[in-house]
PDB file of C-alpha atoms in Angstrom:
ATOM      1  CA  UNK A   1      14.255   5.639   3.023  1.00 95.00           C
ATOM      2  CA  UNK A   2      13.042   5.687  -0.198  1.00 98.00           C
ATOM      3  CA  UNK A   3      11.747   8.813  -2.451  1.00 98.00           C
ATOM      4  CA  UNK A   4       8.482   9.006  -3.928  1.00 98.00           C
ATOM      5  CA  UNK A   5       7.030  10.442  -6.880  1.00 98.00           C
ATOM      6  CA  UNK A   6       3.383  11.513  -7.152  1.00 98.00           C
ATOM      7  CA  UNK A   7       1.855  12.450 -10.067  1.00 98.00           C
ATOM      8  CA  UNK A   8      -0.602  14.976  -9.726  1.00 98.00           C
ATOM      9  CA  UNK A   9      -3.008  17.146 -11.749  1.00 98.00           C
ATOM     10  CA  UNK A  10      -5.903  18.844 -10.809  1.00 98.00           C
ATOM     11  CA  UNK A  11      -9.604  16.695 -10.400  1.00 98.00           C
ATOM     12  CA  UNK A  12      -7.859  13.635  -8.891  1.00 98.00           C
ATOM     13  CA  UNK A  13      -9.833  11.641  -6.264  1.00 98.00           C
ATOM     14  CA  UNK A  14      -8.995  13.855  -2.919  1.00 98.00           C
ATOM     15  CA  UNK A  15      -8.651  10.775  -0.746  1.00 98.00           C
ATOM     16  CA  UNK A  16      -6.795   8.405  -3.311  1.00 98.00           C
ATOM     17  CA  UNK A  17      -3.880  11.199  -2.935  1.00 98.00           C
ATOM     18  CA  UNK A  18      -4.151  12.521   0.644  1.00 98.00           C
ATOM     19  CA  UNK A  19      -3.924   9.037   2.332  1.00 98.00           C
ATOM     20  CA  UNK A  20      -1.167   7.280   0.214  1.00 98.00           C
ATOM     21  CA  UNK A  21       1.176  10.625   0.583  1.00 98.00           C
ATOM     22  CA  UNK A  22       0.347  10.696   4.258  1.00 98.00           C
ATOM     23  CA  UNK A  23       0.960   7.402   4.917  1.00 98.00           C
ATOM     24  CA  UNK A  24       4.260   7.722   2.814  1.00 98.00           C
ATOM     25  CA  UNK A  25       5.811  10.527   4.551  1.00 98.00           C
ATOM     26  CA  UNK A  26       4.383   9.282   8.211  1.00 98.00           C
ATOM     27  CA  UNK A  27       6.340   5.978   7.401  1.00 98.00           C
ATOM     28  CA  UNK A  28       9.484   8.593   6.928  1.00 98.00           C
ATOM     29  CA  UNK A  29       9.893   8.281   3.434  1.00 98.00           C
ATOM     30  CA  UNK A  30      10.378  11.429   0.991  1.00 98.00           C
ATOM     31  CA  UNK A  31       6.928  12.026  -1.326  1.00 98.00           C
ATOM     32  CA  UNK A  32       7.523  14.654  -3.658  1.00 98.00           C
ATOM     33  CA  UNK A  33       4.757  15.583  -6.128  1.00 98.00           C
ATOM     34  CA  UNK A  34       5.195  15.912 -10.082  1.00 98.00           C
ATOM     35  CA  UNK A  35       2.430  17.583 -11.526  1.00 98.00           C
ATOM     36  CA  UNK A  36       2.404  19.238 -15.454  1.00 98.00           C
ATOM     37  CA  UNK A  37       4.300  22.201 -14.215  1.00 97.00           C
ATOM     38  CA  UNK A  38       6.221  22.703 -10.956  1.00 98.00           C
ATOM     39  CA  UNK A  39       4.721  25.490  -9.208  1.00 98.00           C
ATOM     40  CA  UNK A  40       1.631  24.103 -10.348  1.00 97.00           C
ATOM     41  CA  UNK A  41      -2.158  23.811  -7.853  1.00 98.00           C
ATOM     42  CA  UNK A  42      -3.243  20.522  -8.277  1.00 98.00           C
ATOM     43  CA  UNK A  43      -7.077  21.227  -6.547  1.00 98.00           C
ATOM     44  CA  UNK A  44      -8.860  17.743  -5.976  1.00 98.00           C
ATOM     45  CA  UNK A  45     -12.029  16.705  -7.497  1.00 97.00           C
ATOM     46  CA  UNK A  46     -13.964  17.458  -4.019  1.00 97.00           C
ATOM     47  CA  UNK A  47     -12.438  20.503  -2.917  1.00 97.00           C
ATOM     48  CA  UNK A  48     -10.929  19.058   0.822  1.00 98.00           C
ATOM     49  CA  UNK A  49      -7.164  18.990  -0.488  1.00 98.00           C
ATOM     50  CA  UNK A  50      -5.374  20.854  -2.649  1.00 98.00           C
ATOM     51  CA  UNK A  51      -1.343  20.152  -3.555  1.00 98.00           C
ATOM     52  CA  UNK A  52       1.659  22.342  -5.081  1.00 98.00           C
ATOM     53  CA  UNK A  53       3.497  20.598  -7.423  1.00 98.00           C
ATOM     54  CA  UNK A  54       7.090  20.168  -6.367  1.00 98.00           C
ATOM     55  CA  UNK A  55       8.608  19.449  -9.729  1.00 98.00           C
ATOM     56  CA  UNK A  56       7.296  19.308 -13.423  1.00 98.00           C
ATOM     57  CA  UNK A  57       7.243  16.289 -15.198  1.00 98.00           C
ATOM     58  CA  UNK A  58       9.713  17.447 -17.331  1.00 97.00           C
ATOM     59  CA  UNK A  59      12.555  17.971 -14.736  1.00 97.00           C
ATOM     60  CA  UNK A  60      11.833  14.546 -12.758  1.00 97.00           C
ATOM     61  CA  UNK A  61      14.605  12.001 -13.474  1.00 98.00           C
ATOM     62  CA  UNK A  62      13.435   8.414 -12.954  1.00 98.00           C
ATOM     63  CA  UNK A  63      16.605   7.837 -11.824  1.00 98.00           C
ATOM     64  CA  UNK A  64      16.212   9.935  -8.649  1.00 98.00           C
ATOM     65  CA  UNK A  65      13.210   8.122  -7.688  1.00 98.00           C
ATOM     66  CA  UNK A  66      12.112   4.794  -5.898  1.00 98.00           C
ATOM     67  CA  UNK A  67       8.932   5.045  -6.375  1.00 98.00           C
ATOM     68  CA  UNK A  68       5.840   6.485  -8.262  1.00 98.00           C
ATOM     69  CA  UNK A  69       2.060   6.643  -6.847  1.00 98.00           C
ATOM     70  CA  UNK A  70      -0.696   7.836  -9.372  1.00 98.00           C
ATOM     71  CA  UNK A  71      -3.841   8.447  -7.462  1.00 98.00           C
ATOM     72  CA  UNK A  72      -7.305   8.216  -9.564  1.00 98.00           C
ATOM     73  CA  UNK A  73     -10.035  10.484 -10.521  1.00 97.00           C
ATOM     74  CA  UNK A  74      -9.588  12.968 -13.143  1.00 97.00           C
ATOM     75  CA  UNK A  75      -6.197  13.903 -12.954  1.00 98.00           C
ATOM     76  CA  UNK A  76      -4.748  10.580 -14.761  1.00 98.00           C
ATOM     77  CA  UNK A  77      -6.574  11.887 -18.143  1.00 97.00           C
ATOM     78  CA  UNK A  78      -4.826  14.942 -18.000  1.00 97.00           C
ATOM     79  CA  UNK A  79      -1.246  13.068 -17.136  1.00 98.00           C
ATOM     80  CA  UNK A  80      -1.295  10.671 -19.729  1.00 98.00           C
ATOM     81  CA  UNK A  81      -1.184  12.989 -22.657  1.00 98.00           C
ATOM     82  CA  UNK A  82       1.945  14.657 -21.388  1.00 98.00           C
ATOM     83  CA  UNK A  83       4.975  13.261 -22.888  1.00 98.00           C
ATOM     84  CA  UNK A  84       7.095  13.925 -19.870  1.00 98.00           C
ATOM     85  CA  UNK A  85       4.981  12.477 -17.692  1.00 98.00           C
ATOM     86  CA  UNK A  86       4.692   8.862 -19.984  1.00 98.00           C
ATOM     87  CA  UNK A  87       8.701   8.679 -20.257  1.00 98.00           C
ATOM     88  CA  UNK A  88       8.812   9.224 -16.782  1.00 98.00           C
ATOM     89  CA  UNK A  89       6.549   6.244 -16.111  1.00 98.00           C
ATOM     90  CA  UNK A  90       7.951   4.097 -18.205  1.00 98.00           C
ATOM     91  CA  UNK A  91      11.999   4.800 -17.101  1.00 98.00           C
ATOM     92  CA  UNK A  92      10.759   4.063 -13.689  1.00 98.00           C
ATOM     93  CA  UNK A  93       9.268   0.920 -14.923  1.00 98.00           C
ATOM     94  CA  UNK A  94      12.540  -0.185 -17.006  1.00 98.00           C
ATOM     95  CA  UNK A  95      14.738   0.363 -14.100  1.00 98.00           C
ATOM     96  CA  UNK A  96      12.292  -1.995 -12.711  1.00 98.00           C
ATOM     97  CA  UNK A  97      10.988   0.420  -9.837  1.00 98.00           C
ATOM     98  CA  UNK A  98       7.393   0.574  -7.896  1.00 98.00           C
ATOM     99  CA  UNK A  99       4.893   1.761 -10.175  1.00 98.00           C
ATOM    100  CA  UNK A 100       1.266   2.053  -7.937  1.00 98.00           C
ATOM    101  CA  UNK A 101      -1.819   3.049  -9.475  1.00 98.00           C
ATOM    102  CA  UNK A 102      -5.319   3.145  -7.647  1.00 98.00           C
ATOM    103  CA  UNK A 103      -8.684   4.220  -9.545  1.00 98.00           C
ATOM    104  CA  UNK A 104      -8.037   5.553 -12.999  1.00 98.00           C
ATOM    105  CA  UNK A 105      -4.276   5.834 -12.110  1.00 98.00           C
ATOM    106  CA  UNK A 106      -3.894   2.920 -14.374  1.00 98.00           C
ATOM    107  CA  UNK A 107      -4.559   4.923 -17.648  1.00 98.00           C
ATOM    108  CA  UNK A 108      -0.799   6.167 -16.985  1.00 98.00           C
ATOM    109  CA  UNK A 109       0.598   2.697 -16.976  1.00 98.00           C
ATOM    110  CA  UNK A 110      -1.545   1.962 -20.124  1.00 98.00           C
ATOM    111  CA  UNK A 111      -0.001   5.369 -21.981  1.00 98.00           C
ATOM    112  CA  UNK A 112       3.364   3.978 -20.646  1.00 98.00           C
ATOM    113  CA  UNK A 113       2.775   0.616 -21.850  1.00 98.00           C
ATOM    114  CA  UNK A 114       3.635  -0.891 -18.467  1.00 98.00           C
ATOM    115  CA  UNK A 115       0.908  -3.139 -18.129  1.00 98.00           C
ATOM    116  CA  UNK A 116       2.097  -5.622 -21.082  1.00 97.00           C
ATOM    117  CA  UNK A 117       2.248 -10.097 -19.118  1.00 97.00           C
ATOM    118  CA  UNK A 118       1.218  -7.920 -15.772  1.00 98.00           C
ATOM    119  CA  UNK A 119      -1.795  -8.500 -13.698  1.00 98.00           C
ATOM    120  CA  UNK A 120      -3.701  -5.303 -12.691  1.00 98.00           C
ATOM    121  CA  UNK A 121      -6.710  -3.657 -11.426  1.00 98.00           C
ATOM    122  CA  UNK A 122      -8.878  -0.575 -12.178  1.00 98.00           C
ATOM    123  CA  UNK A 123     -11.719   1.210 -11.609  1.00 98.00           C
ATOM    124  CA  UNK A 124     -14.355  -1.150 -13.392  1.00 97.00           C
ATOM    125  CA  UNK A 125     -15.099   2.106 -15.815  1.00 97.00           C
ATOM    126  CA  UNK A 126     -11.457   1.611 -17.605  1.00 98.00           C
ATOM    127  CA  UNK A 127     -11.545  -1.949 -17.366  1.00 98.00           C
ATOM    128  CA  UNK A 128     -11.310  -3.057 -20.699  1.00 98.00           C
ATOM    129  CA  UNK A 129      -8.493  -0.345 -21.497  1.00 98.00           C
ATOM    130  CA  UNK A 130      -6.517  -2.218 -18.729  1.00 98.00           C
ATOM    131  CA  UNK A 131      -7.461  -5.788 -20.657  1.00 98.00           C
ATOM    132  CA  UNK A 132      -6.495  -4.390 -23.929  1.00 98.00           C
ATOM    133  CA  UNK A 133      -3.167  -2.851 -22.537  1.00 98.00           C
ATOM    134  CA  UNK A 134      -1.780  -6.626 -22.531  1.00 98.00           C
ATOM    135  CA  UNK A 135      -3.177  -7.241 -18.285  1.00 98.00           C
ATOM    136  CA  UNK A 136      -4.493 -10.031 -17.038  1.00 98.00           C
ATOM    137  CA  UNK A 137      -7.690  -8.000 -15.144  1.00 98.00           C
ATOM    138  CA  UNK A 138      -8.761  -8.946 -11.972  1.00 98.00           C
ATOM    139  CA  UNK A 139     -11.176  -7.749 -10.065  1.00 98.00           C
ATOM    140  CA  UNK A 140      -9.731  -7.372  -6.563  1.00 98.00           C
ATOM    141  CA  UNK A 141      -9.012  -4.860  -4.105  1.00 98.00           C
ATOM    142  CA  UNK A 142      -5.454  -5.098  -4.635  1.00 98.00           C
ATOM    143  CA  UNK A 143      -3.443  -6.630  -6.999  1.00 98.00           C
ATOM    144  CA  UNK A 144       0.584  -7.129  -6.663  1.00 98.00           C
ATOM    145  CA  UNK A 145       2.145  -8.504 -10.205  1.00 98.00           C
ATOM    146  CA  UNK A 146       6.377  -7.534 -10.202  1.00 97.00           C
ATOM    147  CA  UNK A 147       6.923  -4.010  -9.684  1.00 98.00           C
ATOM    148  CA  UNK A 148       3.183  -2.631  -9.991  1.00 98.00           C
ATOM    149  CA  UNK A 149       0.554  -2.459  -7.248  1.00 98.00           C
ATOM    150  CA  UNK A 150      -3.075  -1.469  -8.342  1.00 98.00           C
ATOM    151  CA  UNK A 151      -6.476  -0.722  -7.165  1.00 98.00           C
ATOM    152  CA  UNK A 152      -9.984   0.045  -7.590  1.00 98.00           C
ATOM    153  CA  UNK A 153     -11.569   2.694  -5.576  1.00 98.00           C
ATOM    154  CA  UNK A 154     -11.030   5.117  -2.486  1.00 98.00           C
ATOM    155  CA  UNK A 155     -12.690   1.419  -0.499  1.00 98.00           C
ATOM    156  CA  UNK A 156      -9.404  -0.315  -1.314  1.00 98.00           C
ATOM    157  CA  UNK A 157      -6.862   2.772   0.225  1.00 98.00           C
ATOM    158  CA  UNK A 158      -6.130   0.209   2.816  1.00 98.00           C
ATOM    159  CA  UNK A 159      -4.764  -3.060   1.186  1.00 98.00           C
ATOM    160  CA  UNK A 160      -3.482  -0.139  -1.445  1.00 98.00           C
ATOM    161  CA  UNK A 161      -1.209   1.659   0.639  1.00 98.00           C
ATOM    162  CA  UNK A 162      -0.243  -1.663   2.978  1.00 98.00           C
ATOM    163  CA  UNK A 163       1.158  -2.931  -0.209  1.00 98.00           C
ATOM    164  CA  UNK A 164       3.193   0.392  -1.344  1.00 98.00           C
ATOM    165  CA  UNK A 165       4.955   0.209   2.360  1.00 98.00           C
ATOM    166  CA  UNK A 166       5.268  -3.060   2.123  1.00 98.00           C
ATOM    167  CA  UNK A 167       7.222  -2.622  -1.104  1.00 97.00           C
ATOM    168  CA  UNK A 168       8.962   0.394   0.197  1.00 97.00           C
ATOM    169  CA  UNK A 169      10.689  -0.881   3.218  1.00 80.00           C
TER     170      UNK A 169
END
């Protein structure tokens, strides 16, 4: 089974995180959360889940990992500017791993500068960041393109997490 990497700060979309890491784990694979700090309480942007980061982005090695899964919201802002948390992204992405990104998640890849000859989607309020990151945009409720799966909003969880199974198995 594989192990997967969420990155996590506090404001992220509640759902966008509670549904993928359910569905993870119920599928029997190992989800581990990397926030900024280990230790640290990742509170969601709606107050019905709250997380405990299991590792800080500076002690995850890519090469433990199958997988990462950045949920949207607010939390992605807050990720992105963490150095740790970029060269984490992009090892998992040069060892050609499953990068998945639904909502704002994509402004990791962009920091990462994953998204380079990939098609991707966003929420339609980083849009052109995704377009000017080098991705072919679409506007879709999932989009597959190598090794990254994104989406749009908490409406797309479904196809979203389908795909991330699909890829993990």
């Amino acid at each position: 089974m594989a192990k997967v990497a969420f990155l996590l700060a506090g404001g992220f979309e509640d759902s966008e995180m509670k549904n993928p890491y359910n569905a993870v784990k119920e599928a029997g694979h190992e989800a581990i959360i990397v926030g900024l700090e280990k230790g640290a309480q990742c509170d969601g942007k709606k107050g019905t889940v709250s997380y405990t980061a299991d590792l800080g982005a500076s002690e995850a090695k890519s090469e433990e990992f199958d997988a990462v899964i950045i949920p949207g919201g607010g939390a992605p802002e807050a990720l992105r500017v963490n150095e740790e948390v970029v060269r984490f992204v992009k090892e998992i992405n040069e060892q050609g791993k499953l990068i998945a990104g639904i909502c704002h998640g994509p402004q990791v890849m962009i920091s990462a500068d994953v998204l380079k000859g990939k098609a991707a989607t966003s929420y339609i309020g980083i849009r052109d960041d995704v377009k000017l990151a080098g991705a072919d945009y679409r506007d879709e409720e999932v989009v597959v393109s190598d090794n990254l799966i994104t989406s749009r909003t908490p409406a797309d969880e479904p196809a979203f997490i389908r795909e991330i199974l699909a890829k993990l198995t």
